XYZ file of C-alpha atoms in Angstrom:
360
model
C 13.028 -12.175 -19.764
C 10.763 -10.128 -16.285
C 9.340 -10.343 -13.512
C 5.762 -9.432 -14.402
C 2.025 -9.010 -12.178
C -0.428 -10.342 -14.895
C -3.676 -9.186 -13.866
C -6.618 -10.182 -15.447
C -8.772 -6.943 -16.144
C -11.858 -7.612 -16.248
C -11.958 -9.863 -12.963
C -10.271 -6.506 -11.483
C -12.327 -4.035 -12.738
C -15.111 -5.666 -11.713
C -13.761 -5.307 -7.975
C -12.710 -1.964 -8.043
C -16.363 -0.544 -9.341
C -17.965 -3.195 -6.432
C -15.803 -2.014 -3.766
C -16.253 1.938 -4.141
C -19.946 0.861 -4.722
C -19.954 -0.604 -1.227
C -18.373 2.538 0.589
C -19.937 5.627 -0.212
C -17.217 8.858 -0.320
C -13.783 6.896 -0.984
C -11.127 7.908 -0.964
C -8.311 5.642 -2.692
C -4.962 5.387 -1.929
C -1.490 5.420 -4.368
C 1.575 5.521 -2.380
C 5.109 3.841 -2.214
C 5.543 1.635 -5.123
C 1.376 1.830 -6.118
C 0.822 -1.756 -4.778
C 2.915 -2.986 -7.544
C 0.733 -0.941 -10.444
C 2.786 2.228 -9.887
C 0.950 5.278 -8.698
C 0.447 7.256 -12.045
C -1.111 3.444 -13.235
C -3.409 4.204 -9.925
C -3.861 7.577 -10.532
C -5.387 7.441 -13.855
C -7.837 4.693 -11.860
C -9.380 6.869 -9.608
C -10.195 9.343 -12.989
C -11.584 5.549 -14.556
C -13.799 5.009 -11.239
C -14.935 8.740 -11.029
C -16.360 8.298 -14.199
C -17.292 5.499 -13.083
C -20.645 7.224 -10.616
C -23.684 6.615 -12.790
C -22.579 2.633 -12.077
C -21.206 2.928 -8.437
C -23.232 6.174 -6.902
C -20.196 7.448 -5.717
C -17.738 10.190 -7.180
C -14.091 9.625 -6.742
C -13.231 13.917 -6.492
C -10.081 13.089 -3.987
C -6.848 10.410 -3.908
C -4.767 10.143 -1.124
C -0.667 9.848 -1.938
C 1.981 8.763 0.852
C 4.463 12.007 0.808
C 4.844 15.227 -1.594
C 7.354 13.598 -2.968
C 5.039 11.555 -4.722
C 2.775 14.277 -6.299
C 4.324 14.564 -9.831
C 3.022 11.282 -10.118
C -0.364 11.606 -9.199
C -1.533 15.374 -10.267
C -0.701 14.778 -14.174
C -3.067 11.796 -14.408
C -5.763 12.510 -12.255
C -7.305 15.567 -11.721
C -9.073 16.049 -8.619
C -7.636 16.473 -4.928
C -4.989 15.161 -3.781
C -4.272 14.484 0.133
C -0.388 13.546 1.017
C -0.758 11.276 3.797
C 2.531 12.321 5.639
C 2.266 14.751 8.214
C 3.039 19.132 6.484
C 6.095 19.282 8.598
C 7.772 23.686 7.887
C 10.381 21.623 5.335
C 11.701 19.761 2.812
C 9.573 18.897 0.273
C 6.261 20.071 1.863
C 7.849 23.409 1.038
C 8.234 22.723 -2.734
C 3.803 22.496 -4.040
C 4.332 24.199 -7.506
C 1.538 27.182 -6.720
C -0.066 25.749 -9.808
C -0.897 22.652 -8.124
C -1.682 24.685 -4.219
C -5.759 24.168 -4.619
C -5.359 20.865 -5.235
C -3.413 20.194 -2.478
C -4.844 18.948 0.965
C -1.636 18.926 3.948
C -2.783 16.659 7.074
C -1.363 18.934 9.742
C -0.636 16.492 13.074
C 0.501 18.613 15.426
C -0.591 22.732 17.057
C 2.694 24.300 16.294
C 1.677 23.548 12.578
C -1.404 24.839 12.240
C -0.788 28.219 12.680
C 3.178 27.955 10.475
C 1.160 25.987 7.195
C -1.669 28.958 7.803
C 0.993 31.950 8.106
C 2.654 30.417 5.164
C -0.062 29.990 2.868
C -3.041 31.177 4.268
C -5.163 29.535 1.449
C -4.021 26.509 2.667
C -6.538 23.401 2.766
C -5.634 20.618 5.376
C -7.003 18.133 7.551
C -6.503 17.782 11.326
C -4.729 14.351 12.143
C -6.586 13.330 15.556
C -4.388 11.155 17.643
C -5.303 7.270 17.918
C -4.218 4.037 20.073
C -2.088 3.560 16.734
C -0.548 6.762 18.522
C 1.917 7.686 15.114
C 1.149 11.041 14.584
C -1.746 13.426 15.926
C -3.521 15.707 18.089
C -5.231 14.960 21.491
C -8.260 16.770 21.919
C -6.746 19.216 23.619
C -4.926 20.331 21.309
C -7.802 20.117 18.387
C -9.364 22.732 21.139
C -6.334 24.476 20.791
C -6.533 24.189 16.998
C -9.836 25.248 16.693
C -9.302 28.276 18.866
C -6.336 29.411 16.101
C -8.636 28.513 13.357
C -11.459 30.761 14.714
C -9.149 33.452 15.360
C -6.990 33.716 11.517
C -10.636 33.545 9.757
C -9.786 31.458 7.323
C -12.228 28.353 6.619
C -9.210 26.089 4.959
C -10.424 22.798 7.108
C -11.510 19.906 4.727
C -12.395 17.612 8.092
C -9.899 15.790 10.307
C -8.490 12.448 9.929
C -7.914 8.777 12.533
C -5.572 6.569 11.185
C -6.433 3.664 13.463
C -4.453 0.180 13.824
C -5.140 -3.122 11.740
C -6.365 -6.648 14.291
C -8.734 -4.742 16.114
C -11.726 -6.208 16.221
C -13.847 -3.312 16.520
C -13.248 0.482 16.350
C -16.295 1.900 16.935
C -16.084 2.340 20.395
C -12.890 3.960 20.149
C -13.787 5.851 16.971
C -17.108 7.180 18.491
C -15.437 8.941 21.576
C -12.398 10.168 19.008
C -15.747 12.318 16.980
C -16.929 13.002 20.022
C -14.148 15.105 20.872
C -13.908 16.231 17.539
C -18.434 17.861 18.277
C -16.858 19.122 22.345
C -14.115 20.788 20.274
C -16.574 22.815 18.395
C -14.265 22.379 15.279
C -16.012 23.864 11.816
C -15.902 20.517 10.098
C -18.223 17.419 9.421
C -16.137 15.934 7.561
C -14.395 12.770 9.319
C -11.555 10.834 7.133
C -10.693 6.986 8.939
C -8.935 4.475 7.944
C -8.995 0.317 8.393
C -12.862 -0.175 8.973
C -14.783 -2.750 7.983
C -18.211 -1.775 5.687
C -20.706 -3.029 8.636
C -18.214 -0.592 11.101
C -18.736 2.334 8.675
C -22.539 1.512 8.027
C -23.080 2.193 12.211
C -21.140 4.823 12.068
C -22.924 7.073 9.656
C -26.225 5.910 11.701
C -25.289 7.259 14.218
C -24.070 10.385 13.041
C -25.756 11.261 10.648
C -24.531 15.281 10.280
C -21.150 13.854 9.427
C -19.285 12.652 6.280
C -17.327 9.383 7.038
C -14.781 9.020 4.107
C -12.908 5.837 4.250
C -9.748 5.902 2.727
C -8.887 3.176 1.591
C -5.620 0.999 -0.465
C -4.848 -2.429 0.080
C -8.265 -3.753 0.217
C -9.523 -2.089 -3.239
C -6.309 -2.742 -5.592
C -5.298 -6.036 -3.854
C -8.834 -7.013 -2.427
C -9.423 -9.711 -6.093
C -6.310 -11.483 -5.066
C -8.022 -14.257 -7.654
C -7.098 -11.845 -10.438
C -3.459 -10.948 -10.151
C -0.811 -13.514 -10.693
C 3.277 -12.865 -11.369
C 5.161 -15.091 -12.749
C 9.517 -15.121 -13.859
C 10.967 -16.390 -17.400
C 13.249 -18.844 -16.874
C 16.718 -17.550 -18.423
C 18.786 -20.583 -17.896
C 19.119 -24.416 -16.805
C 22.455 -26.475 -15.548
C 22.118 -30.076 -14.494
C 23.951 -30.143 -11.886
C 25.952 -32.637 -9.790
C 26.445 -33.924 -5.964
C 29.782 -32.016 -4.989
C 30.264 -29.733 -8.070
C 30.417 -25.742 -7.082
C 28.105 -23.413 -8.343
C 27.460 -19.408 -7.227
C 29.218 -15.898 -6.698
C 30.654 -18.111 -3.287
C 31.350 -21.047 -4.880
C 29.583 -23.760 -2.804
C 29.134 -26.991 -3.063
C 25.770 -28.946 -5.012
C 25.213 -31.355 -1.439
C 23.112 -33.459 -4.200
C 22.608 -33.703 -7.869
C 19.639 -32.012 -9.984
C 19.442 -28.554 -11.879
C 20.339 -24.790 -11.335
C 17.667 -22.554 -12.952
C 18.256 -18.934 -13.596
C 15.446 -16.600 -13.562
C 14.170 -13.377 -13.439
C 13.600 -11.776 -10.617
C 16.455 -10.866 -7.848
C 16.472 -8.041 -5.080
C 16.565 -4.829 -6.967
C 12.391 -6.162 -7.406
C 12.153 -6.769 -3.765
C 12.469 -10.624 -3.981
C 14.143 -12.095 -0.743
C 14.016 -8.729 1.087
C 11.225 -9.755 3.622
C 9.365 -7.191 5.428
C 8.393 -7.673 9.166
C 4.760 -8.843 9.113
C 4.142 -8.032 12.502
C 2.026 -11.279 12.841
C 2.505 -12.865 16.449
C 0.838 -16.344 16.479
C 2.770 -19.698 17.458
C 2.605 -20.492 13.399
C 4.425 -17.978 12.552
C 6.667 -17.568 14.763
C 7.285 -22.172 14.412
C 8.100 -20.496 10.033
C 10.151 -18.559 10.934
C 12.272 -20.618 13.392
C 11.761 -23.204 10.322
C 13.499 -20.721 7.913
C 15.692 -19.892 10.419
C 16.806 -23.841 10.485
C 16.692 -24.219 6.301
C 18.886 -20.999 6.467
C 21.662 -22.453 8.108
C 21.830 -25.782 6.239
C 21.652 -23.638 2.545
C 18.279 -24.541 2.120
C 15.558 -21.218 1.881
C 12.721 -21.498 0.317
C 12.530 -19.216 -2.185
C 9.070 -17.913 -4.005
C 9.007 -19.237 -7.139
C 7.193 -21.912 -7.399
C 6.995 -24.684 -10.694
C 4.156 -27.400 -11.216
C 2.315 -25.878 -7.762
C 5.982 -26.888 -5.302
C 7.644 -23.694 -4.448
C 11.806 -24.233 -4.808
C 14.484 -23.356 -2.888
C 17.380 -20.736 -3.117
C 20.648 -22.345 -4.571
C 21.994 -19.107 -3.046
C 20.291 -15.639 -2.015
C 19.230 -13.797 -5.553
C 21.459 -11.806 -7.260
C 19.999 -8.510 -7.556
C 18.291 -8.728 -10.906
C 17.831 -12.930 -11.058
C 18.062 -15.945 -8.987
C 19.295 -19.445 -9.066
C 16.806 -21.896 -7.677
C 17.446 -26.030 -7.316
C 15.345 -28.679 -8.462
C 15.908 -31.650 -7.930
C 16.772 -34.907 -9.549
C 12.922 -36.531 -10.424
C 11.533 -32.966 -10.664
C 10.783 -31.128 -13.557
C 12.729 -28.578 -15.209
C 10.681 -25.960 -17.294
C 12.703 -25.073 -20.213
C 14.148 -22.028 -21.094
C 10.986 -18.957 -22.140
C 8.765 -21.085 -19.502
C 7.342 -18.246 -17.416
C 7.035 -19.747 -13.407
C 4.754 -18.613 -10.857
C 5.982 -16.366 -8.018
C 4.582 -15.406 -4.904
C 5.453 -12.174 -3.047
C 4.279 -9.142 -1.426
C 2.596 -6.380 -3.610
C 4.145 -3.574 -1.686
C 6.730 -4.723 -1.720
C 8.069 -5.191 -5.212
C 8.614 -3.762 -7.521
C 7.868 -5.255 -11.004
C 9.318 -4.823 -14.574
C 5.891 -4.774 -16.741
C 2.191 -4.924 -15.215
C -0.592 -6.369 -17.858
C -3.639 -5.629 -17.425
C -5.647 -8.012 -20.096
């Protein structure tokens, strides 16, 4: 009676090993809902991957979390360093890191003003400086990095762990931009030769390592690592109730009238799980826009396609999903599942909370 993420364990683990083997120096990312698995589970898996270094040829000595509030989920389950991706600010949870955890935490510093502030508060702090990319979310310009280098030189402190670059998606090639950014790092004279990057292909990473053999390039990777083998992942929901319904009969919270006969299915999975809460995809293609228009038309008519499938056919919501369950409409003539049967669900893993994760 749950929304369950079912994982083909052997296939999934093999994908993890192959990905780490192909990406030397990788820093696994576990943030938010842990890509559906949960941060704690992924932290333990990072430890397992480190134990497989003789197979992959790469130690997993560091993992990344999204925010300071996520540290408590990862720290007890992974023994290595913990890189916090959200930039440090002199407020909130960033100031509440337990002293026992400080030696393992690597902060991200994205503003010049925060360099001196962090070092003033915690002279032994470890950190990366984030560089401003074409994404323009967080980061310092070349001039600001140069000023940061001067601050570090004057302080005499050596907590700098590298420079971080968060690159945009949907770009043909990042090599030109990354080359310019690394050259800027060289020009500043920062005392580091470690670069943390995101969203680079294995080919791009190999090209950078060839062009900058004296640098250590460390890719941060989440989605392609944990969700890269979709064939190993399956989501199911349980059929909780089945009701025959005739045309014109009322149903649901709002007492709507059924436009045609069939069956109402009540299945596990609702808004509390993320069902029906669609996040923007950023896809601007004509096909995507046409699909949006089509969904809008169905919504106006009272027919909204659900992510639940029966025998390979996506079924319609009978009404908007409830908190922990959804009502589906199965038209006359289609097979009606039995109570207790599991049906497949197509979800966005980063926006879904599962009742259970079964790794077999």
